[in-house]
């Protein structure tokens, strides 16, 4: 199937798969767990945990999923309207973010 015919979900799966095997110093993952079926999400989550735990690269995760950020990150940055509001331990930052969003 030609790539130009892929849905946005299929394209995201392909992009994550390619990025995961490249040996880059920095990896940017943008909302990867928001697309795909449950099987893909489970495999992607496990792969992200491995990529983060091997400490061979910096992994930047962009996500609105608080539980994912809490589980995967050792540092969280909260941005609002392009401005960094807070950066630090996941629980502290995400608690403030949750309070702000109420």
XYZ file of C-alpha atoms in Angstrom:
102
model
C 0.000 0.000 0.000
C 1.526 3.393 -0.977
C 2.336 5.681 1.966
C 0.307 8.507 0.411
C -2.841 6.427 0.964
C -2.188 5.875 4.696
C -4.584 7.227 7.282
C -3.155 9.570 9.907
C -3.116 6.666 12.385
C -1.232 4.404 9.981
C 1.221 7.201 9.211
C 1.817 7.777 12.937
C 2.456 4.062 13.460
C 4.977 4.049 10.620
C 6.709 7.202 11.859
C 7.025 5.844 15.407
C 8.317 2.492 14.163
C 10.991 4.136 12.015
C 11.997 6.590 14.725
C 12.249 3.828 17.340
C 14.884 1.935 15.359
C 17.011 4.967 14.471
C 19.925 5.620 16.795
C 19.501 9.336 17.375
C 20.629 11.376 20.384
C 17.174 12.914 20.804
C 13.815 11.333 20.035
C 10.617 13.407 19.884
C 7.400 11.447 20.378
C 4.279 13.523 19.750
C 1.015 11.985 21.005
C 1.961 8.529 19.661
C -0.294 6.729 22.140
C -3.337 8.720 21.041
C -3.588 6.811 17.741
C -3.903 3.187 16.780
C -5.588 0.158 18.224
C -4.992 -1.261 21.695
C -2.366 -3.723 20.430
C -0.320 -0.911 18.853
C -0.647 1.262 21.960
C 0.543 -1.566 24.206
C 3.552 -2.337 21.963
C 4.396 1.367 21.597
C 4.214 1.921 25.346
C 6.550 -1.020 25.983
C 8.952 0.238 23.312
C 8.943 3.740 24.803
C 9.731 2.307 28.258
C 12.707 0.449 26.746
C 13.928 3.521 24.861
C 13.738 5.612 28.016
C 15.326 3.036 30.307
C 18.365 2.381 28.111
C 19.472 6.016 28.697
C 21.271 6.129 25.333
C 19.184 9.065 24.161
C 16.950 11.848 25.356
C 13.279 11.049 24.765
C 10.885 14.002 24.613
C 7.237 12.970 24.902
C 4.454 15.376 23.936
C 1.218 14.183 25.500
C -1.965 15.249 27.246
C -2.239 11.821 28.890
C -1.320 12.445 32.513
C -0.942 8.777 33.445
C 1.483 8.192 30.551
C 3.590 11.171 31.594
C 3.522 10.082 35.244
C 4.639 6.559 34.393
C 7.260 7.261 31.722
C 8.890 10.567 32.603
C 11.463 11.563 35.179
C 11.030 15.265 34.331
C 7.881 16.982 33.047
C 7.547 20.410 31.451
C 4.144 22.088 31.360
C 3.657 24.629 28.594
C 0.669 26.903 28.134
C 0.259 29.285 25.198
C 3.891 28.689 24.232
C 5.212 29.643 27.673
C 6.877 27.227 30.094
C 4.719 27.333 33.223
C 6.598 24.750 35.281
C 9.244 22.051 35.030
C 10.188 19.368 37.528
C 9.108 16.085 39.101
C 6.110 14.577 37.263
C 3.778 14.396 40.273
C 4.402 17.995 41.326
C 4.025 19.457 37.833
C 1.044 17.307 36.859
C -0.787 18.081 40.117
C -0.393 21.819 39.427
C -1.479 21.312 35.804
C -4.577 19.373 36.894
C -5.435 22.092 39.409
C -4.986 24.764 36.715
C -7.280 22.920 34.293
C -10.207 22.756 36.764
